[in-house]
């Protein structure tokens, strides 16, 4: 065997090993791509119903929010109506009630002056900061 033949055989063996290595790498790459394709198909298959459910949920939430908005506007309208009614009642009955109260006060004062000549009752007591003081002691405090 000559040196040229040995070199040719070594180059041929090197190329055979290189091609074999590349073939194994390509087979593994094909398996990875096949598994990735299957995974993407499975994810797509599961994601489509989830997206449909999410869309339905969002629509339902929007409907509920519309209802809540309608209820809030109704409550606001009822509140403004109650405020208006309160103002109307106060202006309608407020003046006459004040006049009746003033009249009653005047009548009590007038009746009180006629009974003022009577001696005050001794059992009457005054409350000062949560305690009761007899009438005799009250006179001492005032005097």
PDB file of C-alpha atoms in Angstrom:
ATOM      1  CA  UNK A   1       0.000   0.000   0.000  1.00  0.00           C
ATOM      2  CA  UNK A   2       1.293   3.286  -0.846  1.00  0.00           C
ATOM      3  CA  UNK A   3       0.989   6.495   1.151  1.00  0.00           C
ATOM      4  CA  UNK A   4      -1.537   7.915  -1.334  1.00  0.00           C
ATOM      5  CA  UNK A   5      -3.841   4.962  -0.958  1.00  0.00           C
ATOM      6  CA  UNK A   6      -3.756   5.136   2.852  1.00  0.00           C
ATOM      7  CA  UNK A   7      -4.516   8.846   2.721  1.00  0.00           C
ATOM      8  CA  UNK A   8      -7.457   8.153   0.367  1.00  0.00           C
ATOM      9  CA  UNK A   9      -8.805   5.459   2.695  1.00  0.00           C
ATOM     10  CA  UNK A  10      -8.501   7.782   5.721  1.00  0.00           C
ATOM     11  CA  UNK A  11     -10.346  10.567   3.904  1.00  0.00           C
ATOM     12  CA  UNK A  12     -13.073   8.096   2.842  1.00  0.00           C
ATOM     13  CA  UNK A  13     -13.464   6.803   6.440  1.00  0.00           C
ATOM     14  CA  UNK A  14     -13.544  10.404   7.754  1.00  0.00           C
ATOM     15  CA  UNK A  15     -16.283  11.326   5.233  1.00  0.00           C
ATOM     16  CA  UNK A  16     -18.232   8.156   6.114  1.00  0.00           C
ATOM     17  CA  UNK A  17     -18.106   9.029   9.842  1.00  0.00           C
ATOM     18  CA  UNK A  18     -19.076  12.649   9.108  1.00  0.00           C
ATOM     19  CA  UNK A  19     -22.019  11.609   6.922  1.00  0.00           C
ATOM     20  CA  UNK A  20     -23.162   9.084   9.546  1.00  0.00           C
ATOM     21  CA  UNK A  21     -22.990  11.743  12.269  1.00  0.00           C
ATOM     22  CA  UNK A  22     -24.947  14.203  10.104  1.00  0.00           C
ATOM     23  CA  UNK A  23     -27.541  11.510   9.326  1.00  0.00           C
ATOM     24  CA  UNK A  24     -28.056  10.843  13.074  1.00  0.00           C
ATOM     25  CA  UNK A  25     -28.360  14.602  13.748  1.00  0.00           C
ATOM     26  CA  UNK A  26     -30.908  14.988  10.911  1.00  0.00           C
ATOM     27  CA  UNK A  27     -32.952  12.015  12.176  1.00  0.00           C
ATOM     28  CA  UNK A  28     -33.010  13.520  15.699  1.00  0.00           C
ATOM     29  CA  UNK A  29     -33.951  16.933  14.293  1.00  0.00           C
ATOM     30  CA  UNK A  30     -36.801  15.343  12.329  1.00  0.00           C
ATOM     31  CA  UNK A  31     -38.069  13.691  15.539  1.00  0.00           C
ATOM     32  CA  UNK A  32     -37.929  17.018  17.419  1.00  0.00           C
ATOM     33  CA  UNK A  33     -39.784  18.795  14.610  1.00  0.00           C
ATOM     34  CA  UNK A  34     -42.416  16.038  14.531  1.00  0.00           C
ATOM     35  CA  UNK A  35     -42.913  16.273  18.328  1.00  0.00           C
ATOM     36  CA  UNK A  36     -43.077  20.075  18.132  1.00  0.00           C
ATOM     37  CA  UNK A  37     -45.688  19.911  15.375  1.00  0.00           C
ATOM     38  CA  UNK A  38     -47.784  17.482  17.444  1.00  0.00           C
ATOM     39  CA  UNK A  39     -47.459  19.738  20.533  1.00  0.00           C
ATOM     40  CA  UNK A  40     -48.529  22.841  18.576  1.00  0.00           C
ATOM     41  CA  UNK A  41     -51.507  20.942  17.147  1.00  0.00           C
ATOM     42  CA  UNK A  42     -52.552  19.799  20.646  1.00  0.00           C
ATOM     43  CA  UNK A  43     -52.206  23.300  22.080  1.00  0.00           C
ATOM     44  CA  UNK A  44     -54.246  24.735  19.211  1.00  0.00           C
ATOM     45  CA  UNK A  45     -56.873  22.053  19.691  1.00  0.00           C
ATOM     46  CA  UNK A  46     -57.221  22.939  23.390  1.00  0.00           C
ATOM     47  CA  UNK A  47     -56.825  26.703  23.019  1.00  0.00           C
ATOM     48  CA  UNK A  48     -59.710  27.216  20.597  1.00  0.00           C
ATOM     49  CA  UNK A  49     -62.416  26.035  23.067  1.00  0.00           C
ATOM     50  CA  UNK A  50     -60.756  28.011  25.877  1.00  0.00           C
ATOM     51  CA  UNK A  51     -60.832  31.167  23.783  1.00  0.00           C
ATOM     52  CA  UNK A  52     -64.486  30.535  22.926  1.00  0.00           C
ATOM     53  CA  UNK A  53     -65.285  30.128  26.649  1.00  0.00           C
ATOM     54  CA  UNK A  54     -63.349  33.290  27.480  1.00  0.00           C
ATOM     55  CA  UNK A  55     -65.243  35.202  24.825  1.00  0.00           C
ATOM     56  CA  UNK A  56     -68.562  33.969  26.233  1.00  0.00           C
ATOM     57  CA  UNK A  57     -67.499  34.952  29.746  1.00  0.00           C
ATOM     58  CA  UNK A  58     -66.503  38.439  28.605  1.00  0.00           C
ATOM     59  CA  UNK A  59     -69.865  38.890  26.876  1.00  0.00           C
ATOM     60  CA  UNK A  60     -71.690  37.741  30.022  1.00  0.00           C
ATOM     61  CA  UNK A  61     -69.641  40.120  32.183  1.00  0.00           C
ATOM     62  CA  UNK A  62     -70.451  42.970  29.824  1.00  0.00           C
ATOM     63  CA  UNK A  63     -74.173  42.169  30.066  1.00  0.00           C
ATOM     64  CA  UNK A  64     -73.952  42.124  33.869  1.00  0.00           C
ATOM     65  CA  UNK A  65     -72.087  45.450  33.894  1.00  0.00           C
ATOM     66  CA  UNK A  66     -74.789  46.964  31.692  1.00  0.00           C
ATOM     67  CA  UNK A  67     -77.396  45.774  34.196  1.00  0.00           C
ATOM     68  CA  UNK A  68     -75.422  47.197  37.122  1.00  0.00           C
ATOM     69  CA  UNK A  69     -75.117  50.504  35.272  1.00  0.00           C
ATOM     70  CA  UNK A  70     -78.878  50.577  34.729  1.00  0.00           C
ATOM     71  CA  UNK A  71     -79.486  49.816  38.413  1.00  0.00           C
ATOM     72  CA  UNK A  72     -77.058  52.543  39.477  1.00  0.00           C
ATOM     73  CA  UNK A  73     -78.785  55.112  37.280  1.00  0.00           C
ATOM     74  CA  UNK A  74     -82.185  54.045  38.690  1.00  0.00           C
ATOM     75  CA  UNK A  75     -80.863  54.440  42.238  1.00  0.00           C
ATOM     76  CA  UNK A  76     -79.528  57.880  41.370  1.00  0.00           C
ATOM     77  CA  UNK A  77     -82.927  58.863  39.960  1.00  0.00           C
ATOM     78  CA  UNK A  78     -84.723  57.581  43.081  1.00  0.00           C
ATOM     79  CA  UNK A  79     -82.281  59.500  45.281  1.00  0.00           C
ATOM     80  CA  UNK A  80     -82.860  62.735  43.401  1.00  0.00           C
ATOM     81  CA  UNK A  81     -86.635  62.179  43.553  1.00  0.00           C
ATOM     82  CA  UNK A  82     -86.461  61.566  47.312  1.00  0.00           C
ATOM     83  CA  UNK A  83     -84.397  64.719  47.740  1.00  0.00           C
ATOM     84  CA  UNK A  84     -86.916  66.726  45.747  1.00  0.00           C
ATOM     85  CA  UNK A  85     -89.786  65.235  47.768  1.00  0.00           C
ATOM     86  CA  UNK A  86     -87.997  66.032  51.012  1.00  0.00           C
ATOM     87  CA  UNK A  87     -87.490  69.638  49.911  1.00  0.00           C
ATOM     88  CA  UNK A  88     -91.136  69.901  48.899  1.00  0.00           C
ATOM     89  CA  UNK A  89     -92.373  68.478  52.205  1.00  0.00           C
ATOM     90  CA  UNK A  90     -90.042  70.734  54.182  1.00  0.00           C
ATOM     91  CA  UNK A  91     -91.166  73.845  52.332  1.00  0.00           C
ATOM     92  CA  UNK A  92     -94.860  72.859  52.472  1.00  0.00           C
ATOM     93  CA  UNK A  93     -95.113  71.782  56.100  1.00  0.00           C
ATOM     94  CA  UNK A  94     -92.068  73.463  57.619  1.00  0.00           C
ATOM     95  CA  UNK A  95     -93.505  76.976  57.850  1.00  0.00           C
ATOM     96  CA  UNK A  96     -96.872  75.966  59.356  1.00  0.00           C
ATOM     97  CA  UNK A  97     -95.197  73.547  61.815  1.00  0.00           C
ATOM     98  CA  UNK A  98     -92.901  76.306  63.042  1.00  0.00           C
ATOM     99  CA  UNK A  99     -95.925  78.558  63.521  1.00  0.00           C
ATOM    100  CA  UNK A 100     -97.802  75.837  65.450  1.00  0.00           C
ATOM    101  CA  UNK A 101     -94.751  75.204  67.630  1.00  0.00           C
ATOM    102  CA  UNK A 102     -94.382  78.927  68.322  1.00  0.00           C
ATOM    103  CA  UNK A 103     -98.086  79.159  69.170  1.00  0.00           C
ATOM    104  CA  UNK A 104     -97.775  76.182  71.542  1.00  0.00           C
ATOM    105  CA  UNK A 105     -94.745  77.764  73.185  1.00  0.00           C
ATOM    106  CA  UNK A 106     -96.648  81.007  73.649  1.00  0.00           C
ATOM    107  CA  UNK A 107     -99.608  79.175  75.167  1.00  0.00           C
ATOM    108  CA  UNK A 108     -97.332  77.313  77.596  1.00  0.00           C
ATOM    109  CA  UNK A 109     -95.617  80.538  78.612  1.00  0.00           C
ATOM    110  CA  UNK A 110     -98.980  82.204  79.156  1.00  0.00           C
ATOM    111  CA  UNK A 111    -100.218  79.285  81.260  1.00  0.00           C
ATOM    112  CA  UNK A 112     -96.886  79.183  83.093  1.00  0.00           C
ATOM    113  CA  UNK A 113     -97.188  82.809  84.257  1.00  0.00           C
ATOM    114  CA  UNK A 114    -100.567  82.137  85.838  1.00  0.00           C
ATOM    115  CA  UNK A 115     -99.186  79.175  87.832  1.00  0.00           C
ATOM    116  CA  UNK A 116     -95.965  81.008  88.761  1.00  0.00           C
ATOM    117  CA  UNK A 117     -97.504  82.258  92.019  1.00  0.00           C
ATOM    118  CA  UNK A 118     -97.644  78.671  93.342  1.00  0.00           C
ATOM    119  CA  UNK A 119     -94.617  77.651  95.498  1.00  0.00           C
ATOM    120  CA  UNK A 120     -92.063  75.433  93.735  1.00  0.00           C
ATOM    121  CA  UNK A 121     -92.110  71.775  94.640  1.00  0.00           C
ATOM    122  CA  UNK A 122     -89.285  70.645  96.955  1.00  0.00           C
ATOM    123  CA  UNK A 123     -88.890  67.248  95.273  1.00  0.00           C
ATOM    124  CA  UNK A 124     -87.760  68.806  92.027  1.00  0.00           C
ATOM    125  CA  UNK A 125     -84.118  68.018  91.197  1.00  0.00           C
ATOM    126  CA  UNK A 126     -81.564  69.222  88.654  1.00  0.00           C
ATOM    127  CA  UNK A 127     -79.047  66.990  86.862  1.00  0.00           C
ATOM    128  CA  UNK A 128     -75.487  68.334  86.713  1.00  0.00           C
ATOM    129  CA  UNK A 129     -72.908  66.301  84.803  1.00  0.00           C
ATOM    130  CA  UNK A 130     -74.621  63.006  85.383  1.00  0.00           C
ATOM    131  CA  UNK A 131     -75.670  63.453  89.052  1.00  0.00           C
ATOM    132  CA  UNK A 132     -78.783  64.774  90.740  1.00  0.00           C
ATOM    133  CA  UNK A 133     -78.636  67.814  93.045  1.00  0.00           C
ATOM    134  CA  UNK A 134     -81.461  68.549  95.551  1.00  0.00           C
ATOM    135  CA  UNK A 135     -83.368  71.838  95.257  1.00  0.00           C
ATOM    136  CA  UNK A 136     -81.892  73.300  98.500  1.00  0.00           C
ATOM    137  CA  UNK A 137     -78.329  72.818  97.231  1.00  0.00           C
ATOM    138  CA  UNK A 138     -79.241  74.347  93.878  1.00  0.00           C
ATOM    139  CA  UNK A 139     -80.274  77.543  95.564  1.00  0.00           C
ATOM    140  CA  UNK A 140     -76.920  77.705  97.353  1.00  0.00           C
ATOM    141  CA  UNK A 141     -75.041  77.237  94.066  1.00  0.00           C
ATOM    142  CA  UNK A 142     -77.014  79.987  92.321  1.00  0.00           C
ATOM    143  CA  UNK A 143     -76.731  82.416  95.251  1.00  0.00           C
TER     144      UNK A 143
END
